[in-house]
């Protein structure tokens, strides 16, 4: 099963990944990371199709796609 | 009496404005004042700090090596400036982002959950005002009134901002004053 | 003097320029002077002035050349690397005897360096810089109020002597805020019958030029320039002394360092040491004649500057072997603290030499 | 262990970028790094980075780099390439760096047909120094040095760099791309790859202009910035391939 | 006394030129002076002269002038024009001055639509300094810095300045002319006049490139030089109007 | 040493560079150094080297930065206005510690000035110039043979210290012809493991850089630079003395002026005056320590230079008040004659002071 | 009658004027002027039609056309 | 013995080459030599001159203020350099272009119609060689053979030039030697 893996402390909460996910499962979490940003996260890994859109859209190389 | 206050945090947390308001207030009170910024290299996410001096004497060096008070808005700032604080000095910690406690026991520590309070007030951006309220209450370097006057002058074109900012300042002050 | 206001040094320079009647600004952004160019962008249109962001520092200084030659009170500003790029243009301006004001808010060098304050362009401003035998008048203010006062003076001196004037500050002065007051009204620019305005009825064309293709002509021109520099030296050398009368050790410092040195001096005095401060206000002309007599009285001198040792050479030239001259500096954007300077002072007073 | 389908390219060190949230510099860095990995030239690549927000790019790229003076990256890269003609040399430059202060250097590198590749990040503003007007700033756009909006009557219309350089024989590949959505990112990467291939085949100069956001200095959220880019920049700066040895039109 | 049908224009001082025998600079000076006389703007003209063989042009023009630094005439002229917007400001520049060291300044003056006129004397060489290669030197042309002939593989093809500047919106009138024969001289003069008129009507930047000889550094007699210009320069640098507000094509 | 040949100074530099293993040259034409760029254009292709005429002096110095950073022995050359344009680049090169050779064949200034020889860029070369605390090593040859010898030394020193070396000549030296001989064979360049060559199997990327964004880092880097400069001062200061042992008046002069001064000295000796000559061969580091002891012996010093008074400041710093220091100079491209200098010498020896 | 008038000491003998004269009456003289050049001159003023070609072609403003 | 010779004329008259040949010849004779040019600003039509020193002693200043010999190829050069000539010095005047006579009576004047002689020889360009022949005959600073040897070396790639130039030099020398 594909899944997005977030290097959460690198996330800057920019939301660019959230709009490209065809499944709309990349969302901003309601917490702060150590840098003071609300990080992106996956709301439902089971739906992930491994399209890598989110990873490609991320300016901070936060996301790996594991298969 | 000379207050030498360092305010530090991430770029974007509004520490520069805090310092400017306090400096402005000092000027309105006819004190000798200076404000000096120090930016990290980054536009965002980097560290930024400013040095505020409010004094009854003419000010020589505008830089501060042994602050009488330190405001730490994030952890790196705490780590950086706590050691320099004078014995008996005031340390304001933004406890919303910093879990760590003061390591020094010879200083007065105030923990201000500024992001949380700002969140409560409905505007994350006023976190710095909460802290500003705290530092003026703790140092008594300038009065709250002067700060509000300074705010009114600096944001003369945006009078709408006054209310929420005043609220934030009051909340911060109240926290220090234990109200 | 009007009501006090709180302003950043860079912005204060901008407003002072406007007060001085400057209506033309050409510049290129660079930290830590960008507040100045931004202030001019906002302010000049309000007074029907011309603000233009040039494509580079080189274009900016050559626009200044053109505008100054056309008779305008004109300013440009930058910080260290940008000022290096302007050196050819500055030499041309000096050669063509054009009045203008150039601001350098020095940062740590060499190269790209850092964006923190420095005083490591002293040599560039006062000695070398561009090619040929020329001098900028170099003013070195030490507070935001002085930035205001000496910006205005800079325009006056530029016009009076048809010479480029450099305001040599640093990132700290440029970005700090202090309460200031502006003088009322503007000092009027003198008539400039030499300016290229178009003939407009004049008979003889005016030419703005630094070329003298025959060496004897260029020598003549240089002799004229040197005579002018002599006049400037005689009339415009500026400095300040603090408690030097009985000082056994005289600190010599300018700009932001002078403030640090002043604090150190006060602390030293409080500790019973007879320390004074000599503060050049013009770095060129350097106040050699004012400093020299102190050498007879003081036992030693300590130059304090944010550099590896630049102004200290002028101090040595002034003291001319009469007393030892020490140097204390921080480098690369670091500012020294009064405490550090006090440490040096103490060492020297106790006979343990400084560097 | 799970297979990793998408991971950081080898040509990027594993350190966080200092860029602002949502800044496209990060995406563009990654695309360059991916291309270098794919072309297997990391071992002989020398990057020349500019003065601009990407001034610290030498901390990110995992191959040899030089930090050039503001605007002079094409000259610096020329020096490098002429010493090591078998290396792969590229400049990474912002719009202030390339189109303003460095205008002569890029024009002449292109005219000489210098065998280097340029990645040109056009974000219509000076990012690093706090949001001043660039030669590519759009009409009416407000910046800290065009506080009343860019006035074409006083400072002219923005320079279209690709169109200008396309008049020079030595420029063999010229493309304008964007990274505003996944499809365009793929095209951007392809163009960057092509620009490196042109260099490697010794044909001449190649440049890829990447339309990019600066949320911080535009005063927008990253998503607003992307929308602004699409609405305002793309019409003035049409995407496409302006020149290619294959003669493919845009 | 006889009526004088052709005499020195008022805008030229009555002093001998220092130019070499047969050098076209003299003709071009005279055409500029005639145009200024005819437009009756001598009284408000400010010329900006370059570093190049025409460095002493301030001795010849009978109106206010400034001697600019090498390549920076467009910046200097910008400073002048912004102080006196009602004056008529032109730069007179060689190909080394304008296309090489001054490349950024001319591109940006054009991009800004600076209300100045540029007379660009392209003689495919650095005259003043003794015949070095210019950006406009032709392929295979031998100069003292291309002693084996200009090699496009190493230094690229010559820059066509008019074509490049034509991509910039602020450039409103762009023409290339020559003074190799009486008919072309007439066209050259008309183009120069037009370029001044464009400025005076406030439309923007105008430039006239004049193909010109340098018999001395080409190592030819003046007549051989004219023939060489016709045979070698004209095919690479086509004459014509590249841009005009009237929309006349070349 | 091979057979003597007659060569212009500028061309001799070019051939010496080739002998020294320089295979990359980037430059822009300017009088009076164009013979050098033209020589390189012809010569480098013959030895499979790279000659490239840059679009400007600024491009040239940044090409030098790139090539030096890539590990090449590389040179550029210009004259006064062009050297001013290179100041930002030179500061970057010094900051990034890149070895290269920069030739300045000085002409009369300021501004466009004249194309005749001058020595008025001494300050620029040795003190100011670019921004920040850095130093070029500055060699000041005084004959065509020395142009050869010190060009070769320049490359060696540049590589040894990873520092820019400036060969400071003047239009006269550059354009005059004298018989010279070239040493056989080339001094080998050291390994440059720091160069950006592409990784080529190396693990850690190399970075060429002058940015140190944190001031403490930049200070550390500056302290390192200053330590290097100290080593250079200790090891590479060069000078020559002529008949200074019994001299009552010591002439101090470098380059072309030193030859004039030498003739004047001989004439003075012939007239029975005890005159000597001190000739710096490195202008930076200036031979302070070598000159200072002479102050104990000689009654006066006379600096002779083609400037309004630049090197004389270094002479004063060396003499440090121990004896009077006079200055004689010609300006704007004029060369002084032995007779004029003799006149000054006579005045001083007779107690009628010089300037 | 139109005629070309040469400011002979300004002439540099470049011959540009000689090739444009429709009447071929502008020629180079067989003497030196004070600058050491062989100057242009008119071989037969009577033939001159006053077309001003020679004057326009001269880079040194040597020629006036008098009518 | 030290010869300090100034050769001056229009740019293009070949004075630089004259000086270089003489210097080269001096070098071939193992003398100390230096050659220094001075150009006017113009490429053509301006004045140019060079200073040649040929000496048995090491050469200090390569510039000449009181020449032992002067070659004037045109009038401005004569006007400029005649006054500086040493008493007893040698003055070569290109009489093809200069009508004016030497004003000084304490120098040795030689009038050489170099352009005319060159014309006669069928090549105007060798006028400078005629003068060169004259100056070496008059000063004896170097021998004619050395000059021809220098010529052969400098124009090694154009041996065809040798003959006419040698003729010109001989004509100039003959004129001085009164042959
Ligand atoms: C000579 C010089 N001038 C100015 C600067 C200041 N400076 C640094 S980056 C920059 C502009 C950056 O803008 P851009 O190239 O568009 O890059 P961005 O930050 O937008 O990516 C400027 C003006 C400098 N470092 N050096
Ligand atoms: C900064 C600088 N670099 C170089 C020079 C030397 N220089 C003078 S004129 C010139 C080139 C002239 O060529 P061009 O512009 O084509 O004019 P032309 O003489 O051919 O008319 C150069 C390189 C200079 N004066 N200043
Ligand atoms: S890989 Fe595709 S489907 Fe999975 S989270 Fe990312 S964008 Fe969504
Ligand atoms: S794109 Fe990257 S940095 Fe932005 S929110 Fe998503 S994971 Fe975080
Ligand atoms: S300032 Fe703009 S360009 Fe720079 S990092 Fe931030 S968003 Fe990116
Ligand atoms: S060198 Fe060439 S361009 Fe210069 S004056 Fe002579 S012919 Fe004209
Ligand atoms: S005016 Fe015409 S016809 Fe008369 S001489 Fe001149 S060119 Fe010939
Ligand atoms: S064109 Fe002029 S300079 Fe040339 S030969 Fe004719 S008259 Fe003389
Ligand atoms: Mg940008
Ligand atoms: Mg040219």
mmCIF file of N, CA, C and O in Angstrom, chain F residues 3-6 8 116 172 175-179 256 259-260 263 335-339, chain H residues 20 23-24 27 31 33-37 39-41 59-63 65-66 153:
data_model
loop_
_atom_site.group_PDB
_atom_site.id
_atom_site.type_symbol
_atom_site.label_atom_id
_atom_site.label_comp_id
_atom_site.label_asym_id
_atom_site.label_seq_id
_atom_site.Cartn_x
_atom_site.Cartn_y
_atom_site.Cartn_z
ATOM 1 N N UNK F 3 68.670 33.668 -24.161
ATOM 2 C CA UNK F 3 69.165 34.844 -24.866
ATOM 3 C C UNK F 3 68.308 36.058 -24.528
ATOM 4 O O UNK F 3 67.102 35.949 -24.328
ATOM 5 N N UNK F 4 68.961 37.210 -24.522
ATOM 6 C CA UNK F 4 68.192 38.435 -24.256
ATOM 7 C C UNK F 4 67.311 38.770 -25.451
ATOM 8 O O UNK F 4 67.718 38.607 -26.601
ATOM 9 N N UNK F 5 66.126 39.219 -25.145
ATOM 10 C CA UNK F 5 65.300 39.742 -26.234
ATOM 11 C C UNK F 5 64.738 41.086 -25.811
ATOM 12 O O UNK F 5 64.703 41.425 -24.628
ATOM 13 N N UNK F 6 64.313 41.844 -26.810
ATOM 14 C CA UNK F 6 63.790 43.182 -26.557
ATOM 15 C C UNK F 6 62.274 43.094 -26.572
ATOM 16 O O UNK F 6 61.676 42.645 -27.543
ATOM 17 N N UNK F 8 58.361 44.810 -25.047
ATOM 18 C CA UNK F 8 57.596 45.798 -24.290
ATOM 19 C C UNK F 8 57.206 45.210 -22.941
ATOM 20 O O UNK F 8 56.906 44.016 -22.844
ATOM 21 N N UNK F 116 48.509 58.658 -19.857
ATOM 22 C CA UNK F 116 49.927 58.661 -19.509
ATOM 23 C C UNK F 116 50.138 57.991 -18.148
ATOM 24 O O UNK F 116 49.219 57.884 -17.352
ATOM 25 N N UNK F 172 54.268 53.694 -18.281
ATOM 26 C CA UNK F 172 55.633 53.766 -18.799
ATOM 27 C C UNK F 172 56.263 52.378 -18.802
ATOM 28 O O UNK F 172 56.773 51.919 -19.831
ATOM 29 N N UNK F 175 54.781 50.101 -21.457
ATOM 30 C CA UNK F 175 54.989 50.358 -22.877
ATOM 31 C C UNK F 175 56.451 50.482 -23.265
ATOM 32 O O UNK F 175 56.787 50.464 -24.448
ATOM 33 N N UNK F 176 57.343 50.572 -22.286
ATOM 34 C CA UNK F 176 58.755 50.690 -22.668
ATOM 35 C C UNK F 176 59.332 49.336 -23.043
ATOM 36 O O UNK F 176 58.782 48.284 -22.706
ATOM 37 N N UNK F 177 60.430 49.381 -23.794
ATOM 38 C CA UNK F 177 61.126 48.151 -24.177
ATOM 39 C C UNK F 177 62.487 48.135 -23.538
ATOM 40 O O UNK F 177 63.185 49.149 -23.519
ATOM 41 N N UNK F 178 62.844 46.973 -23.033
ATOM 42 C CA UNK F 178 64.192 46.748 -22.523
ATOM 43 C C UNK F 178 64.565 45.308 -22.842
ATOM 44 O O UNK F 178 63.676 44.457 -22.990
ATOM 45 N N UNK F 179 65.837 45.030 -22.876
ATOM 46 C CA UNK F 179 66.256 43.640 -23.091
ATOM 47 C C UNK F 179 65.927 42.816 -21.859
ATOM 48 O O UNK F 179 66.116 43.282 -20.733
ATOM 49 N N UNK F 256 58.622 52.994 -11.604
ATOM 50 C CA UNK F 256 59.304 53.901 -12.518
ATOM 51 C C UNK F 256 59.952 55.054 -11.761
ATOM 52 O O UNK F 256 61.035 55.524 -12.102
ATOM 53 N N UNK F 259 63.434 54.487 -10.557
ATOM 54 C CA UNK F 259 64.507 54.642 -11.549
ATOM 55 C C UNK F 259 64.894 56.098 -11.679
ATOM 56 O O UNK F 259 66.079 56.428 -11.808
ATOM 57 N N UNK F 260 63.882 56.951 -11.651
ATOM 58 C CA UNK F 260 64.177 58.383 -11.684
ATOM 59 C C UNK F 260 64.958 58.756 -10.422
ATOM 60 O O UNK F 260 65.972 59.472 -10.482
ATOM 61 N N UNK F 263 68.596 57.706 -10.583
ATOM 62 C CA UNK F 263 69.408 58.642 -11.363
ATOM 63 C C UNK F 263 69.691 59.904 -10.552
ATOM 64 O O UNK F 263 70.815 60.406 -10.522
ATOM 65 N N UNK F 335 55.716 62.493 -15.684
ATOM 66 C CA UNK F 335 56.800 61.789 -15.001
ATOM 67 C C UNK F 335 57.818 62.820 -14.544
ATOM 68 O O UNK F 335 58.139 63.741 -15.288
ATOM 69 N N UNK F 336 58.293 62.667 -13.324
ATOM 70 C CA UNK F 336 59.290 63.633 -12.879
ATOM 71 C C UNK F 336 60.643 63.224 -13.423
ATOM 72 O O UNK F 336 60.899 62.058 -13.725
ATOM 73 N N UNK F 337 61.506 64.180 -13.559
ATOM 74 C CA UNK F 337 62.834 63.905 -14.109
ATOM 75 C C UNK F 337 63.842 63.844 -12.975
ATOM 76 O O UNK F 337 63.608 64.396 -11.896
ATOM 77 N N UNK F 338 64.974 63.181 -13.218
ATOM 78 C CA UNK F 338 66.029 63.139 -12.198
ATOM 79 C C UNK F 338 66.418 64.554 -11.765
ATOM 80 O O UNK F 338 66.666 64.786 -10.590
ATOM 81 N N UNK F 339 66.424 65.457 -12.709
ATOM 82 C CA UNK F 339 66.819 66.831 -12.409
ATOM 83 C C UNK F 339 65.884 67.470 -11.369
ATOM 84 O O UNK F 339 66.329 68.123 -10.427
ATOM 85 N N UNK H 20 62.693 51.668 -32.152
ATOM 86 C CA UNK H 20 62.839 50.271 -31.769
ATOM 87 C C UNK H 20 64.022 49.619 -32.469
ATOM 88 O O UNK H 20 64.767 48.840 -31.876
ATOM 89 N N UNK H 23 67.162 50.750 -30.843
ATOM 90 C CA UNK H 23 67.295 50.131 -29.522
ATOM 91 C C UNK H 23 67.743 48.681 -29.669
ATOM 92 O O UNK H 23 68.628 48.207 -28.958
ATOM 93 N N UNK H 24 67.110 48.028 -30.598
ATOM 94 C CA UNK H 24 67.433 46.626 -30.843
ATOM 95 C C UNK H 24 68.906 46.506 -31.233
ATOM 96 O O UNK H 24 69.657 45.648 -30.728
ATOM 97 N N UNK H 27 71.082 46.757 -28.332
ATOM 98 C CA UNK H 27 71.091 45.515 -27.567
ATOM 99 C C UNK H 27 72.033 44.504 -28.215
ATOM 100 O O UNK H 27 72.812 43.832 -27.534
ATOM 101 N N UNK H 31 74.962 46.810 -25.558
ATOM 102 C CA UNK H 31 74.875 48.045 -24.774
ATOM 103 C C UNK H 31 73.646 47.984 -23.880
ATOM 104 O O UNK H 31 72.756 47.144 -24.051
ATOM 105 N N UNK H 33 70.182 49.444 -23.057
ATOM 106 C CA UNK H 33 69.242 50.190 -23.906
ATOM 107 C C UNK H 33 67.866 50.278 -23.264
ATOM 108 O O UNK H 33 67.482 49.424 -22.462
ATOM 109 N N UNK H 34 67.167 51.325 -23.608
ATOM 110 C CA UNK H 34 65.727 51.352 -23.297
ATOM 111 C C UNK H 34 65.009 52.174 -24.354
ATOM 112 O O UNK H 34 65.599 53.062 -24.981
ATOM 113 N N UNK H 35 63.773 51.839 -24.546
ATOM 114 C CA UNK H 35 62.925 52.529 -25.525
ATOM 115 C C UNK H 35 61.629 52.865 -24.821
ATOM 116 O O UNK H 35 61.047 52.005 -24.154
ATOM 117 N N UNK H 36 61.203 54.079 -24.912
ATOM 118 C CA UNK H 36 59.920 54.406 -24.287
ATOM 119 C C UNK H 36 59.092 55.288 -25.195
ATOM 120 O O UNK H 36 59.555 56.315 -25.669
ATOM 121 N N UNK H 37 57.843 54.868 -25.430
ATOM 122 C CA UNK H 37 56.995 55.631 -26.347
ATOM 123 C C UNK H 37 56.154 56.651 -25.587
ATOM 124 O O UNK H 37 55.947 56.529 -24.388
ATOM 125 N N UNK H 39 52.487 58.400 -26.725
ATOM 126 C CA UNK H 39 51.500 58.597 -27.788
ATOM 127 C C UNK H 39 50.636 59.798 -27.481
ATOM 128 O O UNK H 39 50.311 60.055 -26.339
ATOM 129 N N UNK H 40 50.251 60.492 -28.520
ATOM 130 C CA UNK H 40 49.192 61.470 -28.345
ATOM 131 C C UNK H 40 47.890 60.719 -28.227
ATOM 132 O O UNK H 40 47.852 59.488 -28.345
ATOM 133 N N UNK H 41 46.814 61.428 -27.975
ATOM 134 C CA UNK H 41 45.536 60.771 -27.783
ATOM 135 C C UNK H 41 44.974 60.164 -29.062
ATOM 136 O O UNK H 41 44.214 59.224 -29.022
ATOM 137 N N UNK H 59 70.949 51.903 -17.052
ATOM 138 C CA UNK H 59 70.053 53.037 -17.291
ATOM 139 C C UNK H 59 69.137 53.246 -16.094
ATOM 140 O O UNK H 59 68.470 52.320 -15.648
ATOM 141 N N UNK H 60 69.137 54.455 -15.556
ATOM 142 C CA UNK H 60 68.213 54.784 -14.463
ATOM 143 C C UNK H 60 66.872 55.131 -15.072
ATOM 144 O O UNK H 60 66.152 54.274 -15.576
ATOM 145 N N UNK H 61 66.557 56.411 -15.069
ATOM 146 C CA UNK H 61 65.283 56.848 -15.624
ATOM 147 C C UNK H 61 65.268 56.624 -17.127
ATOM 148 O O UNK H 61 66.202 57.028 -17.820
ATOM 149 N N UNK H 62 64.231 55.959 -17.632
ATOM 150 C CA UNK H 62 64.154 55.748 -19.092
ATOM 151 C C UNK H 62 63.602 56.969 -19.817
ATOM 152 O O UNK H 62 63.403 56.914 -21.015
ATOM 153 N N UNK H 63 63.335 58.019 -19.091
ATOM 154 C CA UNK H 63 62.803 59.208 -19.763
ATOM 155 C C UNK H 63 63.941 60.189 -20.004
ATOM 156 O O UNK H 63 64.961 60.163 -19.333
ATOM 157 N N UNK H 65 65.016 64.176 -20.541
ATOM 158 C CA UNK H 65 64.628 65.589 -20.462
ATOM 159 C C UNK H 65 65.555 66.464 -21.282
ATOM 160 O O UNK H 65 65.151 67.488 -21.801
ATOM 161 N N UNK H 66 66.822 66.045 -21.399
ATOM 162 C CA UNK H 66 67.767 66.817 -22.211
ATOM 163 C C UNK H 66 68.412 65.898 -23.228
ATOM 164 O O UNK H 66 69.499 65.366 -23.009
ATOM 165 N N UNK H 153 65.940 40.714 -37.885
ATOM 166 C CA UNK H 153 65.307 39.950 -36.810
ATOM 167 C C UNK H 153 63.847 40.359 -36.633
ATOM 168 O O UNK H 153 62.955 39.517 -36.490
#
